[in-house]
Short mmCIF file of C-alpha atoms in Angstrom, two decimals:
data_model
loop_
_atom_site.label_atom_id
_atom_site.label_comp_id
_atom_site.label_asym_id
_atom_site.label_seq_id
_atom_site.Cartn_x
_atom_site.Cartn_y
_atom_site.Cartn_z
CA MET A 1306 41.84 266.90 116.55
CA ALA A 1307 41.18 267.93 112.99
CA ARG A 1308 43.72 270.31 111.46
CA SER A 1309 42.23 271.05 108.08
CA SER A 1310 43.68 274.55 108.23
CA ARG A 1311 46.99 273.01 107.23
CA ALA A 1312 45.40 271.02 104.45
CA GLY A 1313 43.76 273.74 102.45
CA GLY A 1314 42.10 276.59 104.29
CA GLY A 1315 44.47 277.84 106.98
CA ARG A 1316 47.52 280.03 106.36
CA PRO A 1317 46.80 280.67 102.64
CA ALA A 1318 43.32 281.90 103.54
CA LYS A 1319 44.76 283.93 106.41
CA ALA A 1320 47.30 285.53 104.10
CA LYS A 1321 44.61 286.33 101.51
CA ALA A 1322 42.39 287.84 104.19
CA ALA A 1323 45.26 289.98 105.49
CA LYS A 1324 46.08 291.11 101.96
CA ALA A 1325 42.45 292.00 101.27
CA SER A 1326 42.23 293.83 104.59
CA THR A 1327 45.34 295.86 103.75
CA LYS A 1328 43.91 296.81 100.35
CA SER A 1329 40.59 297.86 101.83
CA ALA A 1330 42.36 299.87 104.54
CA ALA A 1331 44.28 301.71 101.84
CA LYS A 1332 41.03 302.53 100.03
CA ALA A 1333 39.49 303.78 103.26
CA THR A 1334 42.57 305.95 103.83
CA ASP A 1335 42.25 307.43 100.35
CA LYS A 1336 38.65 308.40 101.04
CA ALA A 1337 39.57 309.78 104.46
CA ASP A 1338 42.21 312.00 102.84
CA GLU A 1339 39.43 313.94 101.16
CA GLN A 1340 37.64 314.77 104.42
CA ARG A 1341 40.43 315.14 106.98
CA SER A 1342 40.15 317.65 109.74
CA SER A 1343 43.00 319.95 110.72
CA LEU A 1344 42.98 317.99 113.99
CA PHE A 1345 44.19 314.85 112.20
CA VAL A 1346 47.79 313.90 113.11
CA GLY A 1347 49.40 312.34 110.06
CA SER A 1348 52.49 311.09 111.89
CA THR A 1349 50.31 309.02 114.21
CA GLU A 1350 48.64 307.43 111.20
CA LYS A 1351 52.06 306.53 109.78
CA ALA A 1352 53.08 304.89 113.05
CA PHE A 1353 50.04 302.64 112.83
CA GLN A 1354 50.83 301.92 109.19
CA VAL A 1355 54.17 300.53 110.37
CA LEU A 1356 52.49 298.35 113.00
CA HIS A 1357 49.89 297.15 110.48
CA ALA A 1358 52.70 296.15 108.13
CA PHE A 1359 52.93 293.04 110.32
CA ASP A 1360 49.29 292.09 109.62
CA GLY A 1361 50.44 289.86 106.76
CA PRO A 1362 52.03 286.40 106.90
CA GLN A 1363 55.58 287.67 107.60
CA ARG A 1364 56.45 287.64 111.29
CA TYR A 1365 59.74 289.46 110.86
CA MET A 1366 60.71 292.12 108.32
CA THR A 1367 63.59 294.36 107.36
CA LEU A 1368 63.22 298.14 107.13
CA ALA A 1369 62.80 297.79 103.37
CA ASP A 1370 60.06 295.18 103.84
CA ILE A 1371 58.25 297.38 106.36
CA ALA A 1372 58.50 300.42 104.11
CA ARG A 1373 56.95 298.50 101.21
CA ALA A 1374 54.18 296.97 103.33
CA ALA A 1375 53.38 300.31 105.01
CA ASP A 1376 53.66 302.27 101.74
CA LEU A 1377 56.11 304.73 103.28
CA ASP A 1378 59.51 306.02 102.18
CA ARG A 1379 62.58 304.48 103.81
CA SER A 1380 63.56 307.60 105.77
CA ALA A 1381 60.15 307.93 107.44
CA THR A 1382 60.06 304.19 108.08
CA GLN A 1383 63.46 304.26 109.76
CA ARG A 1384 62.42 307.05 112.14
CA LEU A 1385 59.10 305.42 112.97
CA VAL A 1386 60.64 301.99 113.53
CA TYR A 1387 63.29 303.51 115.80
CA THR A 1388 60.58 305.32 117.81
CA LEU A 1389 58.40 302.22 118.13
CA GLU A 1390 61.43 300.15 119.11
CA THR A 1391 62.37 302.71 121.79
CA LEU A 1392 58.79 302.64 123.11
CA GLY A 1393 58.87 298.84 123.24
CA TYR A 1394 56.36 297.94 120.51
CA LEU A 1395 58.95 296.66 118.02
CA LYS A 1396 62.15 294.70 118.60
CA ARG A 1397 65.28 294.03 116.56
CA ILE A 1398 65.82 290.31 116.03
CA GLU A 1399 69.29 289.55 117.34
CA GLY A 1400 71.85 288.75 114.70
CA THR A 1401 69.64 289.91 111.81
CA ARG A 1402 68.35 293.07 110.15
CA ASN A 1403 64.78 292.05 110.90
CA TYR A 1404 62.22 293.59 113.22
CA GLY A 1405 59.17 292.07 114.85
CA LEU A 1406 56.30 293.00 117.14
CA THR A 1407 56.67 292.65 120.90
CA SER A 1408 54.14 291.42 123.43
CA LYS A 1409 53.55 295.04 124.46
CA VAL A 1410 51.08 295.43 121.57
CA LEU A 1411 48.83 292.93 123.40
CA GLN A 1412 48.24 295.56 126.07
CA PHE A 1413 45.69 297.27 123.82
CA SER A 1414 43.73 294.10 123.14
CA HIS A 1415 43.83 293.09 126.81
CA SER A 1416 42.40 296.45 127.84
CA TYR A 1417 39.69 296.22 125.20
CA LEU A 1418 38.67 292.67 126.12
CA LYS A 1419 38.65 293.49 129.84
CA ALA A 1420 36.35 296.48 129.31
CA ASN A 1421 33.99 294.80 126.83
CA ASP A 1422 30.62 294.23 128.50
CA LEU A 1423 29.35 292.11 125.61
CA ILE A 1424 32.16 289.57 126.07
CA ASP A 1425 31.37 289.31 129.79
CA ARG A 1426 27.74 288.59 129.07
CA ALA A 1427 28.31 286.26 126.13
CA SER A 1428 31.10 284.12 127.62
CA PRO A 1429 28.92 281.98 129.93
CA TYR A 1430 26.71 281.01 126.96
CA LEU A 1431 29.71 280.26 124.75
CA LEU A 1432 31.29 278.14 127.49
CA GLU A 1433 28.07 276.21 128.15
CA ILE A 1434 27.60 275.36 124.46
CA SER A 1435 31.24 274.34 124.09
CA ARG A 1436 31.08 272.06 127.14
CA ASN A 1437 27.71 270.50 126.31
CA LEU A 1438 28.30 269.96 122.59
CA GLY A 1439 32.07 269.58 122.57
CA GLU A 1440 32.28 271.99 119.63
CA THR A 1441 34.00 275.34 119.12
CA THR A 1442 31.98 278.49 119.79
CA ASN A 1443 32.92 282.04 118.87
CA LEU A 1444 31.78 285.59 119.45
CA HIS A 1445 32.29 287.98 116.53
CA GLU A 1446 31.91 291.74 116.53
CA LEU A 1447 31.24 293.79 113.42
CA ASP A 1448 34.02 296.20 112.49
CA GLY A 1449 33.43 297.86 109.14
CA HIS A 1450 33.28 295.25 106.39
CA GLU A 1451 34.92 292.61 108.62
CA VAL A 1452 34.03 290.54 111.66
CA VAL A 1453 36.54 290.18 114.49
CA PHE A 1454 36.95 287.19 116.81
CA VAL A 1455 36.59 288.67 120.32
CA ALA A 1456 35.89 285.45 122.26
CA ARG A 1457 36.63 281.84 121.37
CA PHE A 1458 35.98 278.62 123.29
CA PRO A 1459 37.62 275.69 121.45
CA GLY A 1460 35.80 272.38 121.45
CA ALA A 1461 37.25 268.88 121.43
CA HIS A 1462 37.35 268.94 117.63
CA LEU A 1463 39.06 272.23 116.83
CA ILE A 1464 39.18 272.88 113.08
CA ASN A 1465 41.49 275.85 112.56
CA ILE A 1466 44.34 276.34 115.01
CA ASP A 1467 45.47 279.52 113.25
CA ILE A 1468 42.36 281.50 114.19
CA VAL A 1469 42.81 283.35 117.48
CA ILE A 1470 41.29 286.32 119.29
CA GLY A 1471 41.67 289.36 117.05
CA SER A 1472 41.51 287.41 113.78
CA ARG A 1473 39.47 289.11 111.08
CA LEU A 1474 37.43 287.78 108.17
CA PRO A 1475 35.27 289.47 105.52
CA THR A 1476 31.76 289.88 106.90
CA PHE A 1477 30.01 288.59 103.78
CA PHE A 1478 32.05 285.35 103.73
CA THR A 1479 31.18 284.20 107.25
CA ALA A 1480 28.10 282.83 108.98
CA SER A 1481 28.45 285.35 111.80
CA GLY A 1482 28.85 288.22 109.36
CA THR A 1483 25.87 287.07 107.33
CA ALA A 1484 23.79 286.81 110.50
CA ILE A 1485 24.73 290.36 111.53
CA LEU A 1486 24.05 291.70 108.04
CA SER A 1487 20.64 290.04 108.06
CA ALA A 1488 19.57 292.36 110.88
CA LEU A 1489 20.91 295.55 109.25
CA PRO A 1490 19.07 297.85 106.82
CA GLU A 1491 19.50 297.08 103.13
CA GLU A 1492 21.41 300.28 102.43
CA GLU A 1493 24.03 299.36 105.03
CA ARG A 1494 24.44 295.89 103.55
CA LEU A 1495 25.04 297.40 100.13
CA ALA A 1496 27.55 299.90 101.51
CA LEU A 1497 29.51 297.15 103.27
CA LEU A 1498 29.41 294.96 100.18
CA GLU A 1499 30.88 297.79 98.13
CA ARG A 1500 33.81 298.00 100.57
CA THR A 1501 34.45 294.24 100.59
CA PRO A 1502 37.25 292.88 98.38
CA LEU A 1503 35.53 289.93 96.70
CA GLU A 1504 38.62 287.73 96.63
CA PRO A 1505 37.90 284.05 97.48
CA LEU A 1506 39.55 282.54 100.55
CA THR A 1507 38.84 278.95 99.48
CA PRO A 1508 37.63 277.31 96.25
CA PHE A 1509 34.10 277.41 97.71
CA THR A 1510 33.92 281.09 98.69
CA VAL A 1511 30.86 282.75 97.17
CA THR A 1512 31.88 286.06 95.58
CA ASP A 1513 28.87 286.89 93.41
CA PRO A 1514 27.27 290.05 94.92
CA LYS A 1515 23.72 288.96 94.10
CA ALA A 1516 24.24 285.55 95.70
CA LEU A 1517 25.78 287.12 98.81
CA LEU A 1518 22.88 289.52 99.26
CA GLU A 1519 20.34 286.77 98.65
CA ARG A 1520 21.72 284.54 101.40
CA VAL A 1521 21.68 287.52 103.78
CA ARG A 1522 17.97 287.89 103.02
CA VAL A 1523 17.45 284.17 103.62
CA ALA A 1524 19.24 284.48 106.97
CA ALA A 1525 16.93 287.36 107.88
CA GLN A 1526 13.92 285.13 107.29
CA ARG A 1527 15.35 282.19 109.24
CA GLY A 1528 16.97 284.11 112.09
CA TYR A 1529 20.32 282.39 111.58
CA ALA A 1530 22.97 281.77 108.91
CA VAL A 1531 24.89 278.65 107.91
CA ILE A 1532 28.03 278.58 105.74
CA MET A 1533 30.36 275.72 104.79
CA ASN A 1534 33.96 275.71 103.50
CA GLU A 1535 34.01 279.40 102.55
CA THR A 1536 36.62 280.78 104.92
CA VAL A 1537 38.22 277.55 106.14
CA MET A 1538 38.14 274.20 104.38
CA GLY A 1539 36.43 271.54 106.45
CA ASP A 1540 34.37 274.01 108.48
CA ILE A 1541 30.61 274.36 108.88
CA SER A 1542 29.49 277.40 110.84
CA VAL A 1543 26.02 278.25 112.17
CA ALA A 1544 25.43 281.74 113.62
CA ALA A 1545 22.76 284.10 114.96
CA PRO A 1546 22.92 287.89 115.49
CA ILE A 1547 23.19 289.72 118.81
CA ILE A 1548 21.20 292.96 119.06
CA ASP A 1549 22.42 295.85 121.19
CA GLU A 1550 20.40 298.16 123.45
CA HIS A 1551 19.56 300.38 120.49
CA GLY A 1552 18.05 297.52 118.50
CA ARG A 1553 21.08 297.25 116.21
CA ALA A 1554 22.93 294.06 115.26
CA VAL A 1555 26.54 294.47 116.39
CA ALA A 1556 27.79 290.94 116.96
CA ALA A 1557 27.01 287.27 116.46
CA ILE A 1558 27.54 283.97 118.20
CA ASN A 1559 28.49 280.93 116.14
CA ILE A 1560 29.20 277.23 116.47
CA SER A 1561 31.90 275.80 114.25
CA VAL A 1562 31.95 272.07 113.45
CA PRO A 1563 34.08 269.88 111.13
CA THR A 1564 32.76 268.40 107.89
CA THR A 1565 34.40 265.12 108.88
CA ARG A 1566 31.65 264.51 111.45
CA TRP A 1567 28.83 266.83 110.42
CA THR A 1568 26.79 267.57 107.31
CA LYS A 1569 25.44 271.01 106.56
CA GLU A 1570 21.88 269.71 106.95
CA ARG A 1571 22.57 268.15 110.34
CA ALA A 1572 24.40 271.25 111.60
CA GLU A 1573 21.50 273.45 110.57
CA ALA A 1574 18.92 271.13 112.15
CA GLU A 1575 20.74 270.64 115.47
CA LEU A 1576 22.76 273.80 116.05
CA ALA A 1577 20.56 276.63 114.83
CA GLN A 1578 18.40 276.46 117.96
CA HIS A 1579 21.46 276.69 120.21
CA VAL A 1580 22.89 279.83 118.60
CA HIS A 1581 19.45 281.43 118.33
CA VAL A 1582 18.63 280.90 122.03
CA ALA A 1583 22.07 282.08 123.14
CA ALA A 1584 22.04 285.16 120.91
CA THR A 1585 18.54 286.10 122.07
CA SER A 1586 19.50 285.67 125.73
CA ILE A 1587 22.63 287.80 125.34
CA SER A 1588 20.64 290.50 123.54
CA LYS A 1589 18.04 290.60 126.31
CA SER A 1590 20.78 290.73 128.91
CA LYS A 1591 22.22 293.87 127.35
CA PHE A 1592 18.74 295.41 126.98
CA ASN A 1593 18.09 294.82 130.69
CA ARG A 1594 21.37 296.45 131.66
CA TYR A 1595 20.47 299.70 129.93
CA ALA A 1596 16.79 299.68 130.90
CA ALA A 1597 17.43 300.82 134.47
#
């Protein structure tokens, strides 16, 4: 099993992605401040800021650490942490001043995954590809300027053991994201690019806006996208978009293979047809569901 994530593209890239995500979330919050309704509950937002403080590489943090990461004053942080601890979402680490998340936060993701019709329909295709090819397949959903792993079927040659369900990556830096963007209107691509922190995750991450937009256009012509070494070192990913019942690209299916056994040319030649057929079948499945 290849573990190149440890060698050069795993935790450092994950930490950079989390940092970039936190920065972009702060920018989004600043913009939201200008248009908030009187219905908006600020204390609820602050509670989520505390929970999102754990998005970074630190598993456990003191009150001071949480306050800094959440950009809150210590008094507010103390009250929020106490409340979340009482409700069971945070726990005090015995013998220390540190706090950490509890498994109760997984309840939200479990409920989401259980109710997600797209995952139900995509999973058989992901499983079939993984079994037949022996490679890792993933389902990504678009969420703002990021793609989220919502289903993952590891192959016999897993590349990155740090990527799990719920992991996020910048849309423009991934094959799945590029595939989704290729089926969106140009103005939406530009808007998402403007929101994307163009901070490289590996030495090979493309950050030039013109180059990023150009490869999205190429993906639109081909019907699939292929990217190598840009989010994880040693990874080649081939992806195709999934279209919802309204004709909008909302997700993508990808196959991830290691550079130790594959070349970019071979991956493109052999895997593009698999992701394209699977993505098309999933899209039609959703169309049929809503046609009745």
